[in-house]
Each structure stands twice: as C-alpha cells, then as structure tokens.
PDB file of C-alpha atoms in Angstrom:
ATOM      1  CA  MET A 228     -25.250  -4.725 -28.359  1.00  0.00           C
ATOM      2  CA  THR A 229     -22.849  -7.337 -27.038  1.00  0.00           C
ATOM      3  CA  GLN A 230     -19.835  -6.228 -25.002  1.00  0.00           C
ATOM      4  CA  PRO A 231     -16.454  -7.602 -26.111  1.00  0.00           C
ATOM      5  CA  PRO A 232     -14.904 -10.027 -23.633  1.00  0.00           C
ATOM      6  CA  ALA A 233     -12.829  -8.360 -20.930  1.00  0.00           C
ATOM      7  CA  ASP A 234      -9.072  -8.681 -21.269  1.00  0.00           C
ATOM      8  CA  VAL A 235      -7.867 -10.723 -18.280  1.00  0.00           C
ATOM      9  CA  ARG A 236      -4.660  -8.674 -18.303  1.00  0.00           C
ATOM     10  CA  ALA A 237      -6.529  -5.419 -17.647  1.00  0.00           C
ATOM     11  CA  VAL A 238      -5.794  -3.657 -14.362  1.00  0.00           C
ATOM     12  CA  THR A 239      -7.421  -0.891 -12.394  1.00  0.00           C
ATOM     13  CA  GLU A 240      -5.552   1.817 -10.525  1.00  0.00           C
ATOM     14  CA  TYR A 241      -6.956   2.979  -7.202  1.00  0.00           C
ATOM     15  CA  ARG A 242      -5.855   4.422  -3.857  1.00  0.00           C
ATOM     16  CA  ILE A 243      -5.863   2.671  -0.510  1.00  0.00           C
ATOM     17  CA  PRO A 244      -4.824   3.719   3.019  1.00  0.00           C
ATOM     18  CA  ALA A 245      -1.133   3.011   3.620  1.00  0.00           C
ATOM     19  CA  PRO A 246      -1.736   0.734   6.656  1.00  0.00           C
ATOM     20  CA  THR A 247      -3.761  -1.643   4.451  1.00  0.00           C
ATOM     21  CA  LEU A 248      -0.905  -2.345   2.015  1.00  0.00           C
ATOM     22  CA  LEU A 249       0.080  -6.002   1.700  1.00  0.00           C
ATOM     23  CA  ALA A 250       3.221  -7.742   0.521  1.00  0.00           C
ATOM     24  CA  GLY A 251       2.825  -8.301  -3.219  1.00  0.00           C
ATOM     25  CA  ASP A 252       0.818  -5.120  -3.868  1.00  0.00           C
ATOM     26  CA  LEU A 253       2.016  -2.962  -6.760  1.00  0.00           C
ATOM     27  CA  VAL A 254       2.583   0.659  -5.697  1.00  0.00           C
ATOM     28  CA  ASN A 255       3.176   3.754  -7.820  1.00  0.00           C
ATOM     29  CA  THR A 256       5.826   5.738  -5.941  1.00  0.00           C
ATOM     30  CA  ALA A 257       5.526   8.719  -8.332  1.00  0.00           C
ATOM     31  CA  PRO A 258       1.838   9.250  -9.156  1.00  0.00           C
ATOM     32  CA  GLY A 259       1.109  12.244 -11.333  1.00  0.00           C
ATOM     33  CA  GLY A 260       4.598  12.178 -12.825  1.00  0.00           C
ATOM     34  CA  GLU A 261       6.547   9.474 -14.553  1.00  0.00           C
ATOM     35  CA  ASP A 262       5.014   6.350 -13.084  1.00  0.00           C
ATOM     36  CA  ASP A 263       7.328   4.236 -10.952  1.00  0.00           C
ATOM     37  CA  TRP A 264       5.665   0.932 -10.098  1.00  0.00           C
ATOM     38  CA  GLN A 265       7.303  -1.237  -7.437  1.00  0.00           C
ATOM     39  CA  ARG A 266       6.213  -4.411  -5.646  1.00  0.00           C
ATOM     40  CA  VAL A 267       5.657  -4.254  -1.876  1.00  0.00           C
ATOM     41  CA  LEU A 268       8.034  -6.618  -0.058  1.00  0.00           C
ATOM     42  CA  SER A 269       6.869  -5.939   3.493  1.00  0.00           C
ATOM     43  CA  VAL A 270       4.708  -3.541   5.502  1.00  0.00           C
ATOM     44  CA  HIS A 271       5.491  -2.502   9.072  1.00  0.00           C
ATOM     45  CA  THR A 272       3.101  -0.735  11.443  1.00  0.00           C
ATOM     46  CA  ALA A 273       2.904  -0.219  15.196  1.00  0.00           C
ATOM     47  CA  GLU A 274       0.367  -3.073  15.288  1.00  0.00           C
ATOM     48  CA  ALA A 275       2.543  -5.376  13.145  1.00  0.00           C
ATOM     49  CA  PRO A 276       6.187  -4.214  13.391  1.00  0.00           C
ATOM     50  CA  GLY A 277       7.645  -7.187  11.561  1.00  0.00           C
ATOM     51  CA  GLU A 278       9.797 -10.194  12.201  1.00  0.00           C
ATOM     52  CA  GLU A 279      13.477 -10.661  12.935  1.00  0.00           C
ATOM     53  CA  ALA A 280      14.282 -10.683   9.201  1.00  0.00           C
ATOM     54  CA  ASP A 281      13.172  -7.046   9.090  1.00  0.00           C
ATOM     55  CA  ALA A 282      14.775  -5.956  12.358  1.00  0.00           C
ATOM     56  CA  ASP A 283      15.725  -2.508  11.018  1.00  0.00           C
ATOM     57  CA  ALA A 284      12.156  -1.745   9.944  1.00  0.00           C
ATOM     58  CA  ALA A 285      10.784  -3.026  13.263  1.00  0.00           C
ATOM     59  CA  ARG A 286      13.284  -0.860  15.154  1.00  0.00           C
ATOM     60  CA  LEU A 287      12.250   2.203  13.127  1.00  0.00           C
ATOM     61  CA  ILE A 288       8.578   1.540  13.847  1.00  0.00           C
ATOM     62  CA  ALA A 289       9.401   1.321  17.564  1.00  0.00           C
ATOM     63  CA  GLU A 290      10.904   4.823  17.309  1.00  0.00           C
ATOM     64  CA  ILE A 291       8.169   6.497  15.239  1.00  0.00           C
ATOM     65  CA  GLY A 292       5.170   4.779  16.768  1.00  0.00           C
ATOM     66  CA  ASP A 293       1.770   4.763  15.139  1.00  0.00           C
ATOM     67  CA  ARG A 294       2.207   7.899  12.995  1.00  0.00           C
ATOM     68  CA  TYR A 295       3.829   6.186  10.010  1.00  0.00           C
ATOM     69  CA  VAL A 296       3.867   2.997   7.988  1.00  0.00           C
ATOM     70  CA  VAL A 297       7.256   1.621   6.889  1.00  0.00           C
ATOM     71  CA  VAL A 298       7.030  -0.060   3.485  1.00  0.00           C
ATOM     72  CA  ARG A 299       9.883  -2.011   1.900  1.00  0.00           C
ATOM     73  CA  LEU A 300       9.644  -2.082  -1.908  1.00  0.00           C
ATOM     74  CA  THR A 301      11.565  -3.527  -4.802  1.00  0.00           C
ATOM     75  CA  ASP A 302      13.901  -1.049  -6.497  1.00  0.00           C
ATOM     76  CA  VAL A 303      13.619  -1.943 -10.181  1.00  0.00           C
ATOM     77  CA  ALA A 304      14.889   0.983 -12.252  1.00  0.00           C
ATOM     78  CA  PRO A 305      13.498   1.520 -15.747  1.00  0.00           C
ATOM     79  CA  VAL A 306      15.773   1.127 -18.747  1.00  0.00           C
ATOM     80  CA  ASP A 307      15.035   4.330 -20.626  1.00  0.00           C
ATOM     81  CA  SER A 308      17.064   3.695 -23.739  1.00  0.00           C
ATOM     82  CA  PRO A 309      16.589   1.223 -26.569  1.00  0.00           C
ATOM     83  CA  VAL A 310      18.516  -2.045 -26.428  1.00  0.00           C
ATOM     84  CA  TYR A 311      20.306  -3.706 -29.320  1.00  0.00           C
ATOM     85  CA  PHE A 312      22.539  -6.724 -29.810  1.00  0.00           C
ATOM     86  CA  SER A 313      26.042  -6.660 -31.218  1.00  0.00           C
ATOM     87  CA  ASP A 314      28.322  -9.706 -31.430  1.00  0.00           C
ATOM     88  CA  GLY A 315      26.157 -11.534 -28.893  1.00  0.00           C
ATOM     89  CA  ALA A 316      26.194  -8.691 -26.343  1.00  0.00           C
ATOM     90  CA  ALA A 317      23.117  -6.714 -25.260  1.00  0.00           C
ATOM     91  CA  LEU A 318      23.886  -2.993 -25.390  1.00  0.00           C
ATOM     92  CA  ALA A 319      21.903   0.102 -24.416  1.00  0.00           C
ATOM     93  CA  TYR A 320      22.141   3.273 -26.452  1.00  0.00           C
ATOM     94  CA  GLY A 321      23.985   6.006 -24.561  1.00  0.00           C
ATOM     95  CA  ALA A 322      22.011   9.031 -23.419  1.00  0.00           C
ATOM     96  CA  ASP A 323      23.094  12.660 -23.780  1.00  0.00           C
ATOM     97  CA  GLY A 324      26.123  11.906 -25.929  1.00  0.00           C
ATOM     98  CA  GLU A 325      27.426   9.073 -23.748  1.00  0.00           C
ATOM     99  CA  ASP A 326      28.819   5.924 -25.341  1.00  0.00           C
ATOM    100  CA  ASP A 327      26.621   2.859 -25.713  1.00  0.00           C
ATOM    101  CA  GLY A 328      27.215   0.354 -22.934  1.00  0.00           C
ATOM    102  CA  PRO A 329      26.263  -3.085 -21.661  1.00  0.00           C
ATOM    103  CA  VAL A 330      22.643  -3.387 -20.576  1.00  0.00           C
ATOM    104  CA  THR A 331      23.824  -4.878 -17.291  1.00  0.00           C
ATOM    105  CA  GLU A 332      25.294  -1.480 -16.363  1.00  0.00           C
ATOM    106  CA  VAL A 333      21.883   0.244 -16.444  1.00  0.00           C
ATOM    107  CA  LEU A 334      19.947  -2.448 -14.567  1.00  0.00           C
ATOM    108  CA  SER A 335      19.132  -2.410 -10.860  1.00  0.00           C
ATOM    109  CA  GLU A 336      20.822  -4.867  -8.565  1.00  0.00           C
ATOM    110  CA  PRO A 337      18.675  -8.040  -8.334  1.00  0.00           C
ATOM    111  CA  ASP A 338      18.068  -7.612  -4.593  1.00  0.00           C
ATOM    112  CA  ALA A 339      17.783  -3.800  -4.484  1.00  0.00           C
ATOM    113  CA  VAL A 340      15.234  -2.520  -1.955  1.00  0.00           C
ATOM    114  CA  ARG A 341      13.700   0.895  -1.253  1.00  0.00           C
ATOM    115  CA  THR A 342      12.146   1.833   2.040  1.00  0.00           C
ATOM    116  CA  PHE A 343       9.325   4.379   2.070  1.00  0.00           C
ATOM    117  CA  LEU A 344       7.562   6.059   4.968  1.00  0.00           C
ATOM    118  CA  TYR A 345       3.898   6.810   4.443  1.00  0.00           C
ATOM    119  CA  THR A 346       1.741   8.550   7.018  1.00  0.00           C
ATOM    120  CA  ARG A 347      -0.981   6.383   8.518  1.00  0.00           C
ATOM    121  CA  PHE A 348      -3.517   8.656   6.843  1.00  0.00           C
ATOM    122  CA  GLU A 349      -1.950   8.715   3.388  1.00  0.00           C
ATOM    123  CA  LEU A 350      -3.630   7.172   0.368  1.00  0.00           C
ATOM    124  CA  VAL A 351      -1.245   5.131  -1.773  1.00  0.00           C
ATOM    125  CA  ASN A 352      -1.711   4.505  -5.506  1.00  0.00           C
ATOM    126  CA  VAL A 353      -1.883   0.780  -6.227  1.00  0.00           C
ATOM    127  CA  ARG A 354      -3.122  -1.354  -9.094  1.00  0.00           C
ATOM    128  CA  SER A 355      -5.066  -4.538  -9.203  1.00  0.00           C
ATOM    129  CA  ARG A 356      -3.330  -7.751 -10.126  1.00  0.00           C
ATOM    130  CA  PRO A 357      -4.440  -9.200 -13.427  1.00  0.00           C
ATOM    131  CA  ILE A 358      -6.072 -12.620 -13.394  1.00  0.00           C
ATOM    132  CA  GLY A 359      -4.037 -15.439 -14.885  1.00  0.00           C
TER     133      GLY A 359
END
C-alpha cells in the first residue's frame, strides 16, 4: 500500500530544554490549556546573557545567575470573535453583550513583547517549522 505524500505544512510538537531555545522557535506558553503559540525573539542565559539591545534581560540574568533562562517572546493575542466588514470597516463581534468594535481595538500592539523565565531544567513545548 502506498503512503500519501506528506503535507509540507505539517508540524510536530515536542519538548526541549529551555536553555536550548533559539530565536525563531515557536513556543506554546500554555500547554495543556488553550494553546498560546508565540515566536521566540531572544534567549538569555548565564553563558550567553545577550547584547546591548537586550540590556534589561542581560541585567536580569546577571542577578539570577545560572538557575533560569530569560526568554523574550512575541505577544500576539488571539482574536476570539468573528470579524465582519461594514461600510469598508473591519469589525469584531462584541463578547458578553458588549458592542461590536473595530478589529484594531482587539489586536496586540505590533511590537508587543512578553518576557518569560524558565528554569534551566524545564522542558518547553515547541513545534517544528514547516518546510516551504
């Protein structure tokens, strides 16, 4: 029996030690609940505290030593309501009896960042990057 061709968009979820995270990895910050996938922007450890652009993260690593890994992530919030268009405007349905409003009011800021602390021994849920 012939196997169907693999979908190049398919991904695999797995866990890796926090110190091995790399910029560009996709991390689930809420495994076991409502998934919250964010892209890793930078990783800071005692061995590699970071550059001047990430002075705050490097300073934190200097304080906490080799017990933790500081990870800066995107902060892209989900849009949990349907979107529709009216008179050329994109609107999101209001939740819990609220009025409908512009989609731009429920979006994250374009440069929003989260900072997480993982222990050096923690396994972090990541997913593979699809080919193509």
